[in-house]
């Protein structure tokens, strides 16, 4: 499996991520060409080689040539939805801005539709986010893993005045994600960088992998105690089924308002839960009840348990550490006669076992074309079957994985 590991020893920002993509081999002319499909004007973008502590990398420089308007989340999302960009990259960029939008709405006690970005709505931040998503696409849409992000104390000047570090938006975006303390005293993780990491990557230690390339995205400032670089390891890792530990949370309820449960599931998954399930129970005093089961990454169970306690009628939550065996998963975007669609490839030891259409991608095609969802699934399966026939003949079976 093609894997990109983000080594965040000096944090992460949008421009560092965009520099890293080019340093890993993304063609900057192709990237520029795709970025021109956005409804943005009056800017110049270039990449140049710079060094930090003697280590050379690529720095992305974006200059505006005219005044830029303030943009709302709705403005940016509509612009991205209308852009003629690769489907997977476009949807990733939209998810990144949606996460930033939810964070800003929470901080300012408003609704998503009323969020107006300041720094994040500027043309450079839009190019950072969309460019990072396009760079991921041009690298072949690898699996992305990321080290825990370093957070520091101090203050930063922005449109709202002096704000504490980490910036409130950064802290909100990283809720449920692993972080570490750092004594740098300067902003290492920006809101844009945090949202890119959370939406693009899975937080994980460096995996066993065969390294093919190392790249460096250069930050704009010099740090006194380390090179201001975002390092990326690109390579291939063994696709055998692997065992990992997860936290399993469970609570039994007989007095919960069922209208709360849909929102609770969405909130838990948004926070980083791997899975959420409801099952019926017969409880004491012959009351019908419900069991809530949550699978969370190791280290994130406490935050999920807190949400269960705050947003349901639960008075207690049980937690266990379980070992889970998983197949290696790879997300790919394929072309069909109706448009682009995403599929999931499941492998064991490099052997392709199954090809699964992704539900959200199929539902989007169904809604945009007016075709029934089952028909879309069959069409995507046929397209994937033809594209991966050589691998599939060695053991894959198209179909949904339960």
mmCIF file of C-alpha atoms in Angstrom:
data_model
loop_
_atom_site.group_PDB
_atom_site.id
_atom_site.type_symbol
_atom_site.label_atom_id
_atom_site.label_comp_id
_atom_site.label_asym_id
_atom_site.label_seq_id
_atom_site.Cartn_x
_atom_site.Cartn_y
_atom_site.Cartn_z
ATOM 1 C CA UNK A 1 0.000 0.000 0.000
ATOM 2 C CA UNK A 2 1.320 3.427 -0.959
ATOM 3 C CA UNK A 3 1.687 5.404 2.264
ATOM 4 C CA UNK A 4 2.633 8.975 3.159
ATOM 5 C CA UNK A 5 3.727 9.570 6.756
ATOM 6 C CA UNK A 6 3.759 13.163 8.023
ATOM 7 C CA UNK A 7 6.577 13.755 10.512
ATOM 8 C CA UNK A 8 5.386 16.881 12.337
ATOM 9 C CA UNK A 9 8.373 17.673 14.563
ATOM 10 C CA UNK A 10 7.886 21.392 13.769
ATOM 11 C CA UNK A 11 4.131 21.273 13.376
ATOM 12 C CA UNK A 12 2.095 21.715 10.219
ATOM 13 C CA UNK A 13 0.601 24.569 8.229
ATOM 14 C CA UNK A 14 -1.096 24.821 4.868
ATOM 15 C CA UNK A 15 1.884 26.320 3.064
ATOM 16 C CA UNK A 16 4.244 23.704 4.547
ATOM 17 C CA UNK A 17 1.927 20.956 3.301
ATOM 18 C CA UNK A 18 1.797 22.509 -0.159
ATOM 19 C CA UNK A 19 5.578 22.778 -0.222
ATOM 20 C CA UNK A 20 5.906 19.147 0.876
ATOM 21 C CA UNK A 21 3.728 17.911 -1.986
ATOM 22 C CA UNK A 22 6.005 19.494 -4.579
ATOM 23 C CA UNK A 23 9.138 18.304 -2.771
ATOM 24 C CA UNK A 24 7.759 14.744 -2.909
ATOM 25 C CA UNK A 25 7.495 14.963 -6.690
ATOM 26 C CA UNK A 26 4.157 16.572 -7.561
ATOM 27 C CA UNK A 27 4.561 18.538 -10.798
ATOM 28 C CA UNK A 28 4.118 22.203 -9.902
ATOM 29 C CA UNK A 29 2.928 23.165 -13.402
ATOM 30 C CA UNK A 30 0.197 20.533 -13.258
ATOM 31 C CA UNK A 31 -0.750 21.677 -9.776
ATOM 32 C CA UNK A 32 -0.894 25.313 -10.909
ATOM 33 C CA UNK A 33 -3.070 24.333 -13.866
ATOM 34 C CA UNK A 34 -5.584 22.622 -11.601
ATOM 35 C CA UNK A 35 -5.631 25.514 -9.128
ATOM 36 C CA UNK A 36 -6.518 27.898 -11.974
ATOM 37 C CA UNK A 37 -9.876 26.112 -12.210
ATOM 38 C CA UNK A 38 -10.892 27.834 -8.977
ATOM 39 C CA UNK A 39 -12.781 31.124 -9.205
ATOM 40 C CA UNK A 40 -9.847 33.042 -7.773
ATOM 41 C CA UNK A 41 -7.879 35.883 -9.306
ATOM 42 C CA UNK A 42 -5.196 38.433 -8.532
ATOM 43 C CA UNK A 43 -2.624 36.071 -7.049
ATOM 44 C CA UNK A 44 0.749 34.566 -7.918
ATOM 45 C CA UNK A 45 2.011 31.202 -6.659
ATOM 46 C CA UNK A 46 5.475 29.704 -6.910
ATOM 47 C CA UNK A 47 7.684 27.125 -5.246
ATOM 48 C CA UNK A 48 11.351 27.666 -4.548
ATOM 49 C CA UNK A 49 14.098 25.779 -2.780
ATOM 50 C CA UNK A 50 15.050 27.045 0.667
ATOM 51 C CA UNK A 51 17.028 25.576 3.550
ATOM 52 C CA UNK A 52 16.380 25.376 7.256
ATOM 53 C CA UNK A 53 19.337 24.286 9.429
ATOM 54 C CA UNK A 54 21.094 23.145 6.266
ATOM 55 C CA UNK A 55 18.223 20.901 5.105
ATOM 56 C CA UNK A 56 16.794 21.867 1.716
ATOM 57 C CA UNK A 57 13.107 21.665 0.949
ATOM 58 C CA UNK A 58 10.376 23.369 -1.066
ATOM 59 C CA UNK A 59 8.706 26.532 0.120
ATOM 60 C CA UNK A 60 5.380 27.646 -1.336
ATOM 61 C CA UNK A 61 5.007 31.411 -1.803
ATOM 62 C CA UNK A 62 1.622 32.975 -2.568
ATOM 63 C CA UNK A 63 1.312 36.693 -3.257
ATOM 64 C CA UNK A 64 -1.912 38.614 -3.822
ATOM 65 C CA UNK A 65 -1.881 41.410 -6.405
ATOM 66 C CA UNK A 66 -5.167 43.033 -5.354
ATOM 67 C CA UNK A 67 -7.388 43.345 -2.303
ATOM 68 C CA UNK A 68 -9.253 40.138 -1.424
ATOM 69 C CA UNK A 69 -12.819 39.983 -0.072
ATOM 70 C CA UNK A 70 -13.833 38.280 3.163
ATOM 71 C CA UNK A 71 -15.430 34.947 2.339
ATOM 72 C CA UNK A 72 -17.977 32.893 4.230
ATOM 73 C CA UNK A 73 -17.864 29.153 4.584
ATOM 74 C CA UNK A 74 -20.842 28.996 2.229
ATOM 75 C CA UNK A 75 -18.978 31.065 -0.407
ATOM 76 C CA UNK A 76 -15.957 28.784 -0.327
ATOM 77 C CA UNK A 77 -17.969 25.563 -0.338
ATOM 78 C CA UNK A 78 -20.052 26.730 -3.295
ATOM 79 C CA UNK A 79 -16.886 27.699 -5.189
ATOM 80 C CA UNK A 80 -15.336 24.282 -4.567
ATOM 81 C CA UNK A 81 -18.532 22.425 -5.474
ATOM 82 C CA UNK A 82 -18.648 24.226 -8.828
ATOM 83 C CA UNK A 83 -14.945 23.768 -9.655
ATOM 84 C CA UNK A 84 -13.964 21.255 -12.324
ATOM 85 C CA UNK A 85 -11.494 19.370 -10.135
ATOM 86 C CA UNK A 86 -10.826 15.658 -9.492
ATOM 87 C CA UNK A 87 -13.702 14.365 -7.385
ATOM 88 C CA UNK A 88 -11.715 12.899 -4.477
ATOM 89 C CA UNK A 89 -9.527 15.999 -4.109
ATOM 90 C CA UNK A 90 -12.495 18.360 -4.313
ATOM 91 C CA UNK A 91 -14.470 16.466 -1.683
ATOM 92 C CA UNK A 92 -11.421 16.329 0.607
ATOM 93 C CA UNK A 93 -10.984 20.107 0.322
ATOM 94 C CA UNK A 94 -14.685 20.617 1.095
ATOM 95 C CA UNK A 95 -14.407 18.414 4.198
ATOM 96 C CA UNK A 96 -11.383 20.380 5.390
ATOM 97 C CA UNK A 97 -13.248 23.688 5.111
ATOM 98 C CA UNK A 98 -16.346 22.144 6.685
ATOM 99 C CA UNK A 99 -14.289 21.116 9.707
ATOM 100 C CA UNK A 100 -12.829 24.619 9.983
ATOM 101 C CA UNK A 101 -16.314 26.071 9.616
ATOM 102 C CA UNK A 102 -17.734 23.919 12.413
ATOM 103 C CA UNK A 103 -14.831 24.954 14.654
ATOM 104 C CA UNK A 104 -15.353 28.666 13.970
ATOM 105 C CA UNK A 105 -19.110 28.347 14.516
ATOM 106 C CA UNK A 106 -18.526 26.703 17.886
ATOM 107 C CA UNK A 107 -15.968 29.267 19.016
ATOM 108 C CA UNK A 108 -18.100 32.273 18.025
ATOM 109 C CA UNK A 109 -21.389 30.704 19.157
ATOM 110 C CA UNK A 110 -23.029 30.985 15.761
ATOM 111 C CA UNK A 111 -24.223 28.722 12.962
ATOM 112 C CA UNK A 112 -22.185 27.304 10.107
ATOM 113 C CA UNK A 113 -24.043 29.363 7.494
ATOM 114 C CA UNK A 114 -23.141 32.568 9.342
ATOM 115 C CA UNK A 115 -19.416 31.834 9.649
ATOM 116 C CA UNK A 116 -17.172 34.351 7.905
ATOM 117 C CA UNK A 117 -13.507 33.447 7.630
ATOM 118 C CA UNK A 118 -10.763 36.024 8.032
ATOM 119 C CA UNK A 119 -7.288 34.520 7.638
ATOM 120 C CA UNK A 120 -8.683 31.131 6.553
ATOM 121 C CA UNK A 121 -10.891 32.780 3.914
ATOM 122 C CA UNK A 122 -7.968 34.538 2.247
ATOM 123 C CA UNK A 123 -6.815 33.373 -1.155
ATOM 124 C CA UNK A 124 -3.591 31.884 0.208
ATOM 125 C CA UNK A 125 -5.442 29.664 2.685
ATOM 126 C CA UNK A 126 -7.858 28.495 -0.018
ATOM 127 C CA UNK A 127 -4.939 27.630 -2.275
ATOM 128 C CA UNK A 128 -3.183 25.872 0.619
ATOM 129 C CA UNK A 129 -6.170 23.620 1.338
ATOM 130 C CA UNK A 130 -7.138 22.883 -2.261
ATOM 131 C CA UNK A 131 -3.487 22.526 -3.270
ATOM 132 C CA UNK A 132 -2.837 20.012 -0.491
ATOM 133 C CA UNK A 133 -5.854 17.964 -1.584
ATOM 134 C CA UNK A 134 -4.795 18.115 -5.236
ATOM 135 C CA UNK A 135 -1.220 17.202 -4.312
ATOM 136 C CA UNK A 136 -2.522 14.114 -2.498
ATOM 137 C CA UNK A 137 -4.478 13.209 -5.628
ATOM 138 C CA UNK A 138 -1.466 13.727 -7.906
ATOM 139 C CA UNK A 139 0.653 11.513 -5.631
ATOM 140 C CA UNK A 140 -1.806 8.686 -6.347
ATOM 141 C CA UNK A 141 -4.117 9.218 -3.344
ATOM 142 C CA UNK A 142 -1.885 7.388 -0.858
ATOM 143 C CA UNK A 143 -2.890 6.380 2.623
ATOM 144 C CA UNK A 144 -1.807 9.275 4.874
ATOM 145 C CA UNK A 145 -0.608 8.771 8.441
ATOM 146 C CA UNK A 146 0.437 11.550 10.800
ATOM 147 C CA UNK A 147 2.442 11.851 14.013
ATOM 148 C CA UNK A 148 0.791 13.587 17.009
ATOM 149 C CA UNK A 149 0.788 17.365 16.603
ATOM 150 C CA UNK A 150 2.929 19.605 18.872
ATOM 151 C CA UNK A 151 1.026 22.374 20.663
ATOM 152 C CA UNK A 152 2.704 25.260 22.423
ATOM 153 C CA UNK A 153 1.717 28.143 24.713
ATOM 154 C CA UNK A 154 1.983 31.838 23.996
ATOM 155 C CA UNK A 155 -0.025 34.379 21.996
ATOM 156 C CA UNK A 156 -0.591 35.182 18.337
ATOM 157 C CA UNK A 157 -1.899 38.331 16.679
ATOM 158 C CA UNK A 158 -4.821 37.859 14.277
ATOM 159 C CA UNK A 159 -7.978 39.622 13.056
ATOM 160 C CA UNK A 160 -9.654 39.204 16.470
ATOM 161 C CA UNK A 161 -6.656 40.548 18.406
ATOM 162 C CA UNK A 162 -4.165 38.641 20.550
ATOM 163 C CA UNK A 163 -5.278 35.048 20.981
ATOM 164 C CA UNK A 164 -3.734 32.284 23.118
ATOM 165 C CA UNK A 165 -1.841 29.418 21.553
ATOM 166 C CA UNK A 166 -2.888 27.020 20.347
ATOM 167 C CA UNK A 167 -5.342 29.244 18.480
ATOM 168 C CA UNK A 168 -8.923 28.496 19.587
ATOM 169 C CA UNK A 169 -9.828 27.187 16.126
ATOM 170 C CA UNK A 170 -6.814 24.863 16.172
ATOM 171 C CA UNK A 171 -7.767 23.500 19.595
ATOM 172 C CA UNK A 172 -11.367 22.914 18.512
ATOM 173 C CA UNK A 173 -10.344 21.203 15.261
ATOM 174 C CA UNK A 174 -8.005 18.870 17.156
ATOM 175 C CA UNK A 175 -10.614 17.741 19.700
ATOM 176 C CA UNK A 176 -10.267 13.963 19.953
ATOM 177 C CA UNK A 177 -6.868 13.905 18.205
ATOM 178 C CA UNK A 178 -3.500 13.082 19.819
ATOM 179 C CA UNK A 179 -1.302 16.088 20.623
ATOM 180 C CA UNK A 180 1.961 16.683 22.479
ATOM 181 C CA UNK A 181 3.283 19.614 24.521
ATOM 182 C CA UNK A 182 6.033 21.707 22.961
ATOM 183 C CA UNK A 183 8.104 24.580 24.429
ATOM 184 C CA UNK A 184 8.638 26.480 21.156
ATOM 185 C CA UNK A 185 6.567 29.462 22.314
ATOM 186 C CA UNK A 186 5.471 30.085 18.709
ATOM 187 C CA UNK A 187 2.546 28.817 16.669
ATOM 188 C CA UNK A 188 3.523 25.437 15.222
ATOM 189 C CA UNK A 189 0.106 24.145 14.167
ATOM 190 C CA UNK A 190 -2.206 26.536 12.324
ATOM 191 C CA UNK A 191 -5.969 25.983 11.997
ATOM 192 C CA UNK A 192 -5.500 25.175 8.316
ATOM 193 C CA UNK A 193 -2.701 22.715 9.038
ATOM 194 C CA UNK A 194 -4.722 21.082 11.818
ATOM 195 C CA UNK A 195 -7.770 20.622 9.583
ATOM 196 C CA UNK A 196 -5.658 19.183 6.756
ATOM 197 C CA UNK A 197 -4.082 16.679 9.143
ATOM 198 C CA UNK A 198 -7.369 15.624 10.756
ATOM 199 C CA UNK A 199 -9.284 15.191 7.482
ATOM 200 C CA UNK A 200 -6.492 13.786 5.322
ATOM 201 C CA UNK A 201 -4.613 11.566 7.769
ATOM 202 C CA UNK A 202 -4.956 8.949 10.462
ATOM 203 C CA UNK A 203 -2.842 9.659 13.545
ATOM 204 C CA UNK A 204 -0.360 6.842 13.966
ATOM 205 C CA UNK A 205 3.291 6.049 14.733
ATOM 206 C CA UNK A 206 5.608 5.607 11.778
ATOM 207 C CA UNK A 207 4.646 2.224 10.270
ATOM 208 C CA UNK A 208 6.940 -0.468 8.936
ATOM 209 C CA UNK A 209 7.384 0.520 5.312
ATOM 210 C CA UNK A 210 9.782 0.470 2.371
ATOM 211 C CA UNK A 211 10.812 4.097 1.962
ATOM 212 C CA UNK A 212 10.887 5.427 -1.599
ATOM 213 C CA UNK A 213 11.211 9.171 -1.065
ATOM 214 C CA UNK A 214 11.573 11.816 1.646
ATOM 215 C CA UNK A 215 10.381 15.385 1.152
ATOM 216 C CA UNK A 216 10.415 18.621 3.152
ATOM 217 C CA UNK A 217 7.902 21.462 3.187
ATOM 218 C CA UNK A 218 9.583 24.652 4.382
ATOM 219 C CA UNK A 219 7.891 26.980 6.880
ATOM 220 C CA UNK A 220 8.152 30.746 6.637
ATOM 221 C CA UNK A 221 9.859 31.404 9.988
ATOM 222 C CA UNK A 222 13.155 30.330 11.493
ATOM 223 C CA UNK A 223 12.768 28.452 14.775
ATOM 224 C CA UNK A 224 15.565 28.826 17.333
ATOM 225 C CA UNK A 225 15.752 25.175 18.386
ATOM 226 C CA UNK A 226 14.974 23.144 15.238
ATOM 227 C CA UNK A 227 14.499 23.377 11.467
ATOM 228 C CA UNK A 228 11.047 24.687 10.569
ATOM 229 C CA UNK A 229 10.146 21.835 8.238
ATOM 230 C CA UNK A 230 7.325 19.390 7.647
ATOM 231 C CA UNK A 231 8.901 16.070 6.689
ATOM 232 C CA UNK A 232 7.074 13.459 4.643
ATOM 233 C CA UNK A 233 8.056 9.812 4.192
ATOM 234 C CA UNK A 234 6.552 8.286 1.036
ATOM 235 C CA UNK A 235 6.756 4.547 0.509
ATOM 236 C CA UNK A 236 5.003 1.205 0.519
ATOM 237 C CA UNK A 237 4.017 -0.789 3.536
ATOM 238 C CA UNK A 238 3.120 -4.419 3.896
ATOM 239 C CA UNK A 239 -0.589 -4.953 3.215
ATOM 240 C CA UNK A 240 -1.038 -7.986 5.440
ATOM 241 C CA UNK A 241 -3.962 -8.032 7.836
ATOM 242 C CA UNK A 242 -2.860 -6.335 11.025
ATOM 243 C CA UNK A 243 -3.861 -6.385 14.670
ATOM 244 C CA UNK A 244 -4.470 -3.144 16.505
ATOM 245 C CA UNK A 245 -5.940 -2.149 19.832
ATOM 246 C CA UNK A 246 -9.113 -0.090 20.048
ATOM 247 C CA UNK A 247 -11.214 1.223 22.903
ATOM 248 C CA UNK A 248 -14.749 -0.183 23.127
ATOM 249 C CA UNK A 249 -17.278 1.950 25.018
ATOM 250 C CA UNK A 250 -20.705 0.693 26.017
ATOM 251 C CA UNK A 251 -23.709 1.975 27.917
ATOM 252 C CA UNK A 252 -27.306 0.688 28.383
ATOM 253 C CA UNK A 253 -30.162 3.209 28.386
ATOM 254 C CA UNK A 254 -33.894 2.895 28.982
ATOM 255 C CA UNK A 255 -34.827 6.562 29.159
ATOM 256 C CA UNK A 256 -33.118 8.236 26.203
ATOM 257 C CA UNK A 257 -35.002 10.434 23.756
ATOM 258 C CA UNK A 258 -34.636 8.621 20.389
ATOM 259 C CA UNK A 259 -34.471 11.976 18.587
ATOM 260 C CA UNK A 260 -31.092 12.552 20.251
ATOM 261 C CA UNK A 261 -29.514 9.358 18.969
ATOM 262 C CA UNK A 262 -29.080 10.344 15.322
ATOM 263 C CA UNK A 263 -27.278 13.548 16.268
ATOM 264 C CA UNK A 264 -25.218 11.678 18.871
ATOM 265 C CA UNK A 265 -23.974 9.168 16.291
ATOM 266 C CA UNK A 266 -22.992 11.968 13.891
ATOM 267 C CA UNK A 267 -21.152 13.835 16.661
ATOM 268 C CA UNK A 268 -19.240 10.733 17.786
ATOM 269 C CA UNK A 269 -18.151 9.881 14.246
ATOM 270 C CA UNK A 270 -17.175 13.507 13.612
ATOM 271 C CA UNK A 271 -15.088 13.420 16.792
ATOM 272 C CA UNK A 272 -13.117 10.438 15.493
ATOM 273 C CA UNK A 273 -15.025 7.291 16.563
ATOM 274 C CA UNK A 274 -14.344 4.357 14.268
ATOM 275 C CA UNK A 275 -17.875 3.007 14.546
ATOM 276 C CA UNK A 276 -21.097 3.584 16.485
ATOM 277 C CA UNK A 277 -23.879 1.004 16.820
ATOM 278 C CA UNK A 278 -27.280 0.863 18.531
ATOM 279 C CA UNK A 279 -28.943 -2.440 19.471
ATOM 280 C CA UNK A 280 -32.227 -3.162 21.317
ATOM 281 C CA UNK A 281 -32.296 -4.526 24.878
ATOM 282 C CA UNK A 282 -34.826 -5.832 27.372
ATOM 283 C CA UNK A 283 -33.904 -4.116 30.618
ATOM 284 C CA UNK A 284 -35.043 -4.171 34.244
ATOM 285 C CA UNK A 285 -38.704 -3.567 35.082
ATOM 286 C CA UNK A 286 -39.521 -4.966 31.612
ATOM 287 C CA UNK A 287 -38.462 -1.731 29.972
ATOM 288 C CA UNK A 288 -37.289 -1.738 26.353
ATOM 289 C CA UNK A 289 -33.851 -0.189 26.149
ATOM 290 C CA UNK A 290 -30.903 0.392 23.855
ATOM 291 C CA UNK A 291 -27.234 -0.519 23.957
ATOM 292 C CA UNK A 292 -24.830 2.080 22.559
ATOM 293 C CA UNK A 293 -21.460 0.643 21.456
ATOM 294 C CA UNK A 294 -18.643 2.907 20.312
ATOM 295 C CA UNK A 295 -15.289 1.855 18.820
ATOM 296 C CA UNK A 296 -12.656 4.531 19.307
ATOM 297 C CA UNK A 297 -8.945 4.719 18.429
ATOM 298 C CA UNK A 298 -6.660 3.994 21.340
ATOM 299 C CA UNK A 299 -6.313 7.167 23.401
ATOM 300 C CA UNK A 300 -9.548 8.779 22.185
ATOM 301 C CA UNK A 301 -12.013 6.774 24.280
ATOM 302 C CA UNK A 302 -12.162 9.330 27.105
ATOM 303 C CA UNK A 303 -13.372 12.107 24.811
ATOM 304 C CA UNK A 304 -16.012 9.826 23.249
ATOM 305 C CA UNK A 305 -17.140 8.710 26.721
ATOM 306 C CA UNK A 306 -17.458 12.332 27.799
ATOM 307 C CA UNK A 307 -19.656 13.079 24.803
ATOM 308 C CA UNK A 308 -21.839 10.069 25.614
ATOM 309 C CA UNK A 309 -22.270 11.310 29.174
ATOM 310 C CA UNK A 310 -23.024 14.886 28.121
ATOM 311 C CA UNK A 311 -25.310 14.235 25.151
ATOM 312 C CA UNK A 312 -27.388 11.239 26.204
ATOM 313 C CA UNK A 313 -29.122 10.115 29.387
ATOM 314 C CA UNK A 314 -26.145 7.894 30.324
ATOM 315 C CA UNK A 315 -24.916 8.131 33.913
ATOM 316 C CA UNK A 316 -21.954 5.801 33.281
ATOM 317 C CA UNK A 317 -19.936 4.314 30.426
ATOM 318 C CA UNK A 318 -17.952 1.062 30.451
ATOM 319 C CA UNK A 319 -14.620 0.910 28.633
ATOM 320 C CA UNK A 320 -12.530 -2.049 27.466
ATOM 321 C CA UNK A 321 -9.403 -2.384 25.342
ATOM 322 C CA UNK A 322 -9.928 -4.924 22.553
ATOM 323 C CA UNK A 323 -7.604 -6.272 19.906
ATOM 324 C CA UNK A 324 -8.957 -5.840 16.371
ATOM 325 C CA UNK A 325 -7.723 -7.546 13.195
ATOM 326 C CA UNK A 326 -8.153 -5.541 9.997
ATOM 327 C CA UNK A 327 -7.460 -5.919 6.317
ATOM 328 C CA UNK A 328 -5.398 -3.248 4.605
ATOM 329 C CA UNK A 329 -7.694 -0.704 2.965
ATOM 330 C CA UNK A 330 -6.934 1.576 0.058
ATOM 331 C CA UNK A 331 -9.277 4.230 -1.319
ATOM 332 C CA UNK A 332 -9.177 4.776 -5.083
ATOM 333 C CA UNK A 333 -11.088 7.044 -7.445
ATOM 334 C CA UNK A 334 -12.187 5.449 -10.734
ATOM 335 C CA UNK A 335 -13.944 6.770 -13.832
ATOM 336 C CA UNK A 336 -17.384 5.427 -14.780
ATOM 337 C CA UNK A 337 -19.712 6.330 -17.633
ATOM 338 C CA UNK A 338 -21.602 8.608 -15.215
ATOM 339 C CA UNK A 339 -18.604 10.266 -13.594
ATOM 340 C CA UNK A 340 -15.933 9.667 -10.971
ATOM 341 C CA UNK A 341 -16.623 7.305 -8.077
ATOM 342 C CA UNK A 342 -14.635 6.073 -5.111
ATOM 343 C CA UNK A 343 -14.043 2.425 -4.291
ATOM 344 C CA UNK A 344 -12.291 0.683 -1.424
ATOM 345 C CA UNK A 345 -9.739 -2.055 -2.093
ATOM 346 C CA UNK A 346 -9.289 -4.638 0.672
ATOM 347 C CA UNK A 347 -6.033 -6.584 0.667
ATOM 348 C CA UNK A 348 -4.322 -9.241 2.737
ATOM 349 C CA UNK A 349 -0.605 -9.755 2.242
ATOM 350 C CA UNK A 350 -0.750 -7.817 -1.018
ATOM 351 C CA UNK A 351 -3.575 -10.016 -2.353
ATOM 352 C CA UNK A 352 -6.696 -8.150 -3.431
ATOM 353 C CA UNK A 353 -9.683 -9.771 -1.731
ATOM 354 C CA UNK A 354 -12.612 -7.451 -2.353
ATOM 355 C CA UNK A 355 -13.591 -4.250 -4.154
ATOM 356 C CA UNK A 356 -16.251 -2.153 -2.437
ATOM 357 C CA UNK A 357 -18.036 0.911 -3.837
ATOM 358 C CA UNK A 358 -18.043 3.799 -1.368
ATOM 359 C CA UNK A 359 -21.588 4.678 -0.304
ATOM 360 C CA UNK A 360 -21.278 8.482 -0.192
ATOM 361 C CA UNK A 361 -19.691 8.585 -3.639
ATOM 362 C CA UNK A 362 -22.437 6.339 -5.075
ATOM 363 C CA UNK A 363 -25.157 8.372 -3.398
ATOM 364 C CA UNK A 364 -23.741 11.567 -4.935
ATOM 365 C CA UNK A 365 -23.821 9.972 -8.402
ATOM 366 C CA UNK A 366 -27.352 8.737 -7.765
ATOM 367 C CA UNK A 367 -28.575 12.193 -6.804
ATOM 368 C CA UNK A 368 -26.822 14.027 -9.612
ATOM 369 C CA UNK A 369 -27.931 11.592 -12.339
ATOM 370 C CA UNK A 370 -31.355 10.575 -11.022
ATOM 371 C CA UNK A 371 -30.413 6.893 -11.299
ATOM 372 C CA UNK A 372 -31.402 4.453 -8.508
ATOM 373 C CA UNK A 373 -28.691 3.771 -5.952
ATOM 374 C CA UNK A 374 -28.595 -0.026 -6.613
ATOM 375 C CA UNK A 375 -28.012 0.692 -10.301
ATOM 376 C CA UNK A 376 -25.122 3.013 -9.420
ATOM 377 C CA UNK A 377 -23.564 0.312 -7.238
ATOM 378 C CA UNK A 378 -23.727 -2.219 -10.092
ATOM 379 C CA UNK A 379 -22.251 0.286 -12.545
ATOM 380 C CA UNK A 380 -19.349 1.151 -10.215
ATOM 381 C CA UNK A 381 -18.686 -2.542 -9.517
ATOM 382 C CA UNK A 382 -18.518 -3.285 -13.264
ATOM 383 C CA UNK A 383 -16.112 -0.391 -13.843
ATOM 384 C CA UNK A 384 -13.909 -1.486 -10.944
ATOM 385 C CA UNK A 385 -14.043 -5.095 -12.084
ATOM 386 C CA UNK A 386 -12.635 -4.125 -15.466
ATOM 387 C CA UNK A 387 -9.994 -1.802 -14.041
ATOM 388 C CA UNK A 388 -8.676 -4.249 -11.441
ATOM 389 C CA UNK A 389 -9.423 -7.493 -13.300
ATOM 390 C CA UNK A 390 -5.833 -8.740 -13.185
ATOM 391 C CA UNK A 391 -5.670 -8.376 -9.411
ATOM 392 C CA UNK A 392 -9.249 -9.509 -8.872
ATOM 393 C CA UNK A 393 -8.677 -12.754 -10.743
ATOM 394 C CA UNK A 394 -6.104 -13.596 -8.091
ATOM 395 C CA UNK A 395 -8.692 -13.573 -5.342
ATOM 396 C CA UNK A 396 -10.916 -10.485 -5.240
ATOM 397 C CA UNK A 397 -14.676 -10.616 -5.076
ATOM 398 C CA UNK A 398 -16.603 -7.406 -5.816
ATOM 399 C CA UNK A 399 -19.283 -6.621 -3.257
ATOM 400 C CA UNK A 400 -20.067 -4.736 -0.102
ATOM 401 C CA UNK A 401 -18.095 -5.534 3.044
ATOM 402 C CA UNK A 402 -20.076 -5.770 6.254
#
